[in-house]
C-alpha positions as MATLAB code, in Angstrom:
seq = 'MLQQLAKNINTDFPFLKDKKLLIAISGGLDSVVLTHLLAQLKYDISLAHCNFQLRNEASNLDEVFVKNLSEKLKIPVFSIQFDTLEYAKKQQLSTQLSARKLRYDWFEKLSENHAFDYVLTAHHADDNLETFLINLTRGTGLDGLTGIPPVNGNIVRPLLKFSRAEIQKYALENNIKWREDASNAETKYVRNKIRHQIIPVLKELNPSLLKTHQKTTDFLQQSQEIVTDKIQEITAEIITKETKHGNDFIKINIAKLVKLSNPKIYLYQLLKNYKFTAWNDVYNLMYAQSGKKIITKTHTLLKNRNFLILSSTNKTENTTNQNISINKNIRKITNPIQLVFENISEKIISTENSIIVAENLLNYPLYIRTWKTGDYFYPKGMTGKKKVSKYFKDEKLSVFDKNNTWLLCTADNQIIWIIGKRQDRRFLSNEKTTKLVRITN';
ca = [
       0.000    0.000    0.000;
       2.924    2.325    0.728;
       4.264    2.016   -2.809;
       0.797    2.343   -4.309;
       0.113    5.530   -2.326;
       3.455    6.980   -3.434;
       2.534    6.210   -7.026;
      -0.959    7.701   -6.652;
       0.423   10.905   -5.140;
       2.977   11.276   -7.936;
       0.205   10.784  -10.509;
      -2.790   12.564   -8.948;
      -1.308   14.926   -6.340;
       2.199   15.893   -7.488;
       1.649   19.366   -6.013;
       2.021   17.900   -2.485;
       5.760   17.439   -2.929;
       7.819   19.742   -0.711;
       4.655   21.338    0.690;
       3.716   21.891    4.313;
       0.847   19.487    5.079;
      -1.665   19.263    7.921;
      -3.323   15.878    8.532;
      -6.783   15.864   10.112;
      -6.495   13.010   12.607;
      -9.202   11.581   14.833;
      -7.205    8.696   16.234;
      -9.227    6.228   14.184;
      -7.915    3.672   11.715;
      -7.975    5.739    8.524;
      -6.271    8.930    9.722;
      -3.702    7.016   11.787;
      -2.701    4.898    8.785;
      -2.496    8.013    6.591;
      -0.181    9.561    9.173;
       2.111    6.513    9.243;
       2.220    6.296    5.450;
       3.129    9.939    4.892;
       5.662    9.849    7.715;
       7.378    6.928    5.980;
       7.292    8.799    2.681;
       9.073   11.698    4.432;
       6.447   14.353    3.760;
       6.444   17.523    5.874;
       3.394   16.788    8.014;
       1.734   18.038   11.185;
      -1.363   16.705   12.918;
      -4.618   18.434   13.851;
      -6.985   16.757   16.319;
     -10.447   17.952   17.337;
     -11.921   16.811   20.652;
     -15.646   17.396   20.185;
     -16.409   16.226   23.753;
     -19.264   14.050   22.528;
     -18.202   10.691   23.974;
     -17.213   11.619   27.519;
     -13.906   10.022   28.588;
     -13.491    8.278   25.226;
     -13.068   11.663   23.524;
     -10.324   12.616   25.973;
      -8.568    9.267   25.470;
      -8.615    9.864   21.699;
      -6.849   13.175   22.278;
      -4.238   11.523   24.517;
      -3.684    8.793   21.914;
      -3.055   11.341   19.131;
      -0.626   13.319   21.283;
       1.271   10.122   22.138;
       1.389    9.173   18.449;
       2.795   12.575   17.519;
       5.485   12.192   20.172;
       6.336    8.677   18.992;
       6.612    9.735   15.337;
       8.154   13.099   16.223;
       5.434   14.981   14.350;
       4.036   18.362   15.541;
       0.432   18.212   16.728;
      -2.321   20.781   17.260;
      -5.342   19.889   19.375;
      -8.471   21.739   20.388;
     -11.576   21.012   22.465;
     -15.027   22.109   21.309;
     -18.291   22.315   23.230;
     -20.041   20.898   20.195;
     -23.482   20.446   21.773;
     -23.577   24.044   22.961;
     -22.451   25.271   19.543;
     -25.114   23.150   17.831;
     -27.763   24.612   20.115;
     -26.713   28.204   19.460;
     -26.382   27.737   15.713;
     -29.504   25.545   15.444;
     -27.562   22.871   13.581;
     -27.342   19.109   13.937;
     -24.461   17.754   15.998;
     -22.803   16.312   12.904;
     -23.045   19.544   10.904;
     -21.764   21.510   13.887;
     -18.754   19.239   14.278;
     -17.993   19.542   10.578;
     -18.168   23.351   10.609;
     -16.071   23.629   13.767;
     -13.487   21.256   12.330;
     -13.045   22.899    8.955;
     -13.144   26.448   10.335;
     -10.318   25.488   12.691;
      -8.328   23.865    9.898;
      -8.625   27.094    7.938;
      -7.298   29.129   10.872;
      -4.391   26.730   11.370;
      -3.548   26.964    7.682;
      -3.519   30.755    7.817;
      -1.593   31.031   11.095;
       1.029   28.361   10.376;
       1.334   28.571    6.576;
       0.089   25.066    5.801;
      -0.316   24.555    2.072;
      -2.854   21.715    2.239;
      -5.078   19.926    4.732;
      -5.236   16.151    4.212;
      -8.171   14.003    5.266;
      -8.329   10.197    5.255;
     -11.559    9.668    3.300;
     -11.427    6.390    1.372;
     -13.423    4.452   -1.229;
     -15.997    3.155    1.288;
     -16.652    6.723    2.489;
     -17.178    7.714   -1.123;
     -19.734    4.966   -1.676;
     -21.555    5.807    1.553;
     -21.774    9.475    0.555;
     -23.135    8.483   -2.861;
     -25.874    6.355   -1.270;
     -26.756    9.018    1.312;
     -27.191   11.640   -1.395;
     -29.140    9.180   -3.542;
     -31.628    8.448   -0.751;
     -32.092   12.126    0.047;
     -32.544   13.163   -3.570;
     -29.822   14.993   -5.395;
     -28.662   16.357   -8.693;
     -25.630   15.225  -10.612;
     -23.311   17.013   -8.176;
     -24.394   14.764   -5.325;
     -23.602   11.613   -7.290;
     -20.098   12.494   -8.438;
     -18.571   11.523   -5.108;
     -16.196   13.134   -2.651;
     -13.775   15.336   -4.619;
     -10.108   14.282   -4.305;
      -9.197   17.978   -4.174;
     -11.449   20.748   -2.927;
      -9.582   24.005   -2.502;
      -6.779   23.239   -0.074;
      -8.448   20.013    1.148;
      -6.811   16.894   -0.331;
      -7.925   13.259    0.073;
      -5.094   10.949   -1.039;
      -6.734    7.686    0.179;
      -9.889    7.826   -1.937;
      -8.735    4.972   -4.178;
      -8.175    2.620   -1.213;
     -10.860    0.567    0.510;
     -11.386    0.341    4.249;
     -10.332   -3.303    4.058;
      -7.020   -2.391    2.400;
      -6.322    0.240    5.032;
      -7.101   -2.163    7.885;
      -4.951   -4.893    6.334;
      -1.999   -2.508    6.144;
      -2.474   -1.505    9.794;
      -2.580   -5.111   10.993;
       0.409   -6.173    8.912;
       2.476   -3.289   10.264;
       1.291   -3.530   13.863;
      -0.248   -0.045   13.784;
      -2.517    0.767   16.712;
      -5.586    2.973   16.490;
      -8.650    4.003   18.494;
     -12.058    2.513   17.823;
     -15.010    4.902   18.018;
     -17.851    2.889   19.546;
     -20.389    5.225   17.969;
     -19.359    3.919   14.535;
     -21.206    0.699   15.340;
     -24.465    2.460   16.213;
     -27.082    2.412   13.464;
     -29.024    5.458   14.665;
     -26.926    7.554   12.257;
     -27.798    7.396    8.554;
     -24.212    6.808    7.460;
     -23.723    3.944    9.920;
     -27.010    2.345    8.911;
     -25.933    2.398    5.274;
     -22.454    1.146    6.221;
     -23.622   -1.793    8.344;
     -26.970   -2.734    6.833;
     -27.089   -1.676    3.185;
     -23.567   -1.934    1.791;
     -22.943   -5.527    3.024;
     -26.012   -6.653    1.045;
     -24.834   -4.773   -2.046;
     -21.409   -6.363   -1.716;
     -23.044   -9.782   -1.604;
     -24.735   -8.986   -4.888;
     -21.540   -7.536   -6.353;
     -18.236   -8.379   -4.611;
     -16.543   -5.761   -6.835;
     -18.941   -3.028   -5.691;
     -16.246   -0.467   -4.843;
     -14.563   -0.815   -8.233;
     -17.909   -0.677  -10.000;
     -18.853    2.438   -8.062;
     -15.520    4.056   -8.944;
     -16.223    3.466  -12.645;
     -19.701    4.945  -12.243;
     -18.264    7.951  -10.442;
     -15.714    8.472  -13.220;
     -18.494    8.415  -15.846;
     -20.622   10.836  -13.828;
     -17.701   13.210  -13.367;
     -17.101   13.189  -17.124;
     -20.788   13.931  -17.691;
     -20.532   16.752  -15.183;
     -17.689   18.264  -17.187;
     -19.944   18.340  -20.258;
     -22.703   20.010  -18.234;
     -20.226   22.552  -16.867;
     -19.013   23.408  -20.364;
     -22.591   23.908  -21.574;
     -23.522   26.070  -18.588;
     -20.502   28.280  -19.217;
     -21.635   28.694  -22.805;
     -25.201   29.549  -21.768;
     -23.971   31.910  -19.051;
     -22.142   34.000  -21.621;
     -25.365   34.312  -23.629;
     -27.995   35.095  -21.005;
     -26.193   36.532  -17.973;
     -24.717   39.983  -17.489;
     -22.895   41.237  -14.425;
     -23.156   44.767  -13.106;
     -21.766   46.732  -10.191;
     -23.883   49.510   -8.715;
     -23.489   51.357   -5.431;
     -20.595   49.052   -4.600;
     -22.779   45.952   -4.958;
     -22.449   43.196   -7.538;
     -25.544   42.090   -9.451;
     -26.189   39.190  -11.800;
     -28.937   39.712  -14.386;
     -30.535   36.716  -16.092;
     -32.357   37.446  -19.344;
     -35.721   35.698  -18.970;
     -36.663   35.885  -22.670;
     -33.472   34.050  -23.643;
     -33.760   31.570  -20.779;
     -37.266   30.389  -21.677;
     -36.129   29.594  -25.226;
     -33.790   26.881  -23.918;
     -34.795   23.234  -24.057;
     -35.378   22.943  -20.292;
     -35.378   26.381  -18.616;
     -35.968   24.976  -15.124;
     -32.878   22.763  -15.221;
     -30.736   25.529  -16.688;
     -31.967   27.910  -13.983;
     -31.033   25.341  -11.327;
     -27.552   24.983  -12.762;
     -27.113   28.767  -12.906;
     -28.261   29.362   -9.324;
     -27.403   26.154   -7.451;
     -24.508   27.775   -5.560;
     -26.663   30.525   -4.023;
     -28.490   28.593   -1.254;
     -31.905   28.429   -2.912;
     -33.984   25.340   -2.050;
     -37.546   26.016   -3.243;
     -36.758   25.466   -6.916;
     -40.375   25.491   -8.066;
     -40.737   28.965   -6.563;
     -37.494   30.055   -8.221;
     -38.720   28.803  -11.589;
     -42.183   30.392  -11.161;
     -40.529   33.718  -10.345;
     -39.816   34.081  -14.077;
     -43.567   34.405  -14.674;
     -44.396   36.398  -11.534;
     -45.270   40.085  -11.263;
     -42.330   42.465  -11.457;
     -41.049   43.246   -7.974;
     -41.585   39.761   -6.549;
     -38.518   38.230   -4.937;
     -37.136   35.229   -3.084;
     -34.743   35.783   -0.202;
     -32.279   33.361    1.383;
     -29.802   34.024    4.188;
     -27.175   34.962    1.626;
     -28.894   36.103   -1.578;
     -31.978   37.780   -2.997;
     -33.486   36.910   -6.380;
     -35.752   39.598   -7.817;
     -38.097   39.582  -10.818;
     -37.631   42.941  -12.516;
     -39.490   43.185  -15.817;
     -37.553   41.023  -18.277;
     -34.822   39.948  -15.880;
     -34.141   37.938  -12.768;
     -31.649   39.925  -10.705;
     -29.464   38.226   -8.127;
     -27.610   40.073   -5.389;
     -26.186   39.467   -1.947;
     -29.008   39.811    0.591;
     -26.965   41.652    3.197;
     -25.959   44.223    0.594;
     -29.419   44.897   -0.805;
     -31.583   44.857    2.294;
     -29.566   46.863    4.785;
     -29.568   50.424    3.521;
     -33.081   51.567    4.392;
     -33.986   53.832    7.302;
     -30.546   55.400    7.629;
     -30.034   59.153    8.092;
     -26.515   60.552    7.733;
     -26.044   64.120    9.028;
     -23.706   66.545    7.227;
     -22.724   69.795    8.942;
     -21.762   72.947    7.045;
     -18.034   72.599    7.690;
     -17.837   69.062    6.316;
     -16.167   68.950    2.917;
     -16.230   65.209    2.217;
     -17.965   62.034    3.329;
     -17.208   58.450    2.271;
     -19.884   56.436    4.076;
     -22.432   55.247    3.013;
     -21.417   56.867   -0.271;
     -18.831   59.429   -1.279;
     -19.825   63.078   -1.563;
     -17.473   66.049   -1.989;
     -18.579   69.650   -1.233;
     -16.656   72.488   -2.907;
     -17.213   76.241   -2.882;
     -16.832   77.633   -6.397;
     -17.060   81.118   -7.859;
     -18.084   80.373  -11.435;
     -21.108   78.407  -12.509;
     -20.340   75.258  -14.478;
     -22.557   72.651  -16.070;
     -24.140   70.087  -13.745;
     -24.036   66.375  -14.561;
     -25.652   63.265  -13.087;
     -22.701   62.899  -10.733;
     -22.056   66.568   -9.994;
     -24.549   69.341   -9.252;
     -24.260   73.101   -8.673;
     -26.476   74.657   -5.990;
     -26.921   78.093   -4.436;
     -25.227   78.096   -1.037;
     -27.801   80.435    0.542;
     -30.563   77.906   -0.191;
     -28.913   75.086    1.751;
     -30.503   74.686    5.167;
     -27.956   72.848    7.330;
     -27.426   70.253    8.596;
     -27.971   68.339    5.399;
     -29.004   64.690    5.476;
     -28.447   61.651    3.334;
     -31.136   59.035    3.517;
     -32.997   56.479    1.430;
     -36.411   57.216   -0.005;
     -39.690   56.625    1.776;
     -43.337   56.613    0.782;
     -44.665   60.122    0.210;
     -41.342   61.662   -0.818;
     -41.577   64.172   -3.646;
     -39.268   66.645   -5.354;
     -39.234   69.248   -8.144;
     -37.161   67.700  -10.942;
     -34.754   69.972  -12.750;
     -35.925   70.474  -16.345;
     -39.586   69.802  -15.531;
     -42.540   71.792  -14.237;
     -44.430   70.865  -11.098;
     -43.460   68.278   -8.541;
     -43.144   64.515   -8.759;
     -43.272   61.675   -6.299;
     -39.953   59.941   -5.920;
     -41.712   56.569   -6.262;
     -43.146   57.682   -9.621;
     -39.717   58.904  -10.731;
     -38.237   55.504   -9.842;
     -40.990   53.766  -11.778;
     -40.490   55.959  -14.843;
     -36.741   55.298  -14.685;
     -37.494   51.551  -14.422;
     -35.395   51.097  -11.304;
     -35.402   47.677   -9.691;
     -36.017   47.143   -5.976;
     -32.267   46.749   -5.562;
     -31.633   50.085   -7.270;
     -34.304   51.836   -5.203;
     -32.888   50.508   -1.934;
     -29.418   51.660   -2.898;
     -30.358   55.128   -4.156;
     -29.652   57.951   -1.717;
     -31.338   61.313   -1.322;
     -29.533   64.495   -0.264;
     -31.955   66.568    1.813;
     -32.022   69.825    3.784;
     -32.615   70.060    7.518;
     -36.326   70.581    6.830;
     -36.386   67.446    4.635;
     -36.525   69.073    1.215;
     -34.846   66.913   -1.411;
     -31.848   68.614   -3.015;
     -30.694   65.717   -5.164;
     -31.573   62.139   -5.932;
     -27.880   61.408   -5.855;
     -26.420   60.361   -9.176;
     -29.770   60.804  -10.950;
     -31.780   64.068  -10.806;
     -31.365   67.430   -9.100;
     -34.226   69.405   -7.521;
     -34.680   72.736   -9.352;
     -35.522   74.640   -6.150;
     -31.826   74.802   -5.293;
     -30.553   76.046   -8.645;
     -28.545   79.266   -8.753;
     -29.675   82.354  -10.650;
     -28.132   85.572  -11.956;
     -28.056   87.097   -8.451;
     -26.367   84.092   -6.808;
     -22.857   84.944   -5.654;
     -21.888   81.827   -3.717;
     -22.076   78.410   -5.309;
     -21.467   74.905   -4.002;
     -20.532   71.985   -6.218;
     -21.544   68.606   -4.810;
     -19.899   65.622   -6.470;
     -20.679   61.949   -6.057;
];
């Protein structure tokens, strides 16, 4: 197995050579064997052990075992204890998901603080099959059937081609000791139930199940590459990216999307990384009234006329109901937007991003705020007044644009400027004006 692993690393993971590696070690069979193998192959390795405090004294004995192993092999070790149950309660997550998040967040910190190039985990072929079956029973797309990725960012899994039986055989032949987790035998967990009750039956039907599954995974991964290529092609045709008010937006052209052979599937592929789950609602949003939207913890998807517009939720929903005060002596602000105030002596032409106003008409302190129902102003170049909401509608602004458009107002709440869009004519200078202020966005 040692020679085979060396060969696999040279073929599949040549980038590991001469790198600083961190092995995630539980004390169990798989991670202990991985540690011994890489130590024999003279890689620059350190160990990282998480004590999740879920199995009372057994968890502490695992930690002691790993520390003793590191001393025996003369390998640096990092260990940490987590109150996993308390974390799960606060975050409203399952114990397993909590442990996973705590583990990988810690690995990331260790990598940053100690300059580790890669984190290695001991996932093997049986883990890959179990994950495939779990995803299959829960319902999944192609992504869920392509298996555990050998490389995912800085996470590398060099044992994926080896079975649990091969790993155990190597340990026994080389007198390697490890810790058994008694919870692995309990069938109350989905993974353990599949491991102990389902897979043995499948292996009876097909003794070469792991090899067969590996072939299937290879075929699915190749199919996924074709899908990825097609999605990239479609993305170039129907998606545009914009940046407004410091926020990034993705616009999906609905008219072009519905002409595709299966718009729902294409929409899923385009948006699957943005935490949406109610895919029927996402699909139906294409045919909904303009202004309708779906919000997740991370993103908002808005129907705006002929487009679906995607943006980060925390960037599009957090600007309302803010009032920023500007005193007369302030010459520049940068938050929430940039404005520069300059006294000038000669009148110059105003633009969307720069207006000229009569200083004597400015009632300080000025305020910057977002719009609210009932707001109105007197648009430059027009007669009469106009509701800001009507102006937004006429300009065909999306909800995102409205929420990120700021108004410059006087102390008595008169609108001076819909910033970056239209000036109020009440604050224009005339022939008798001697002092002018240029306000630039």
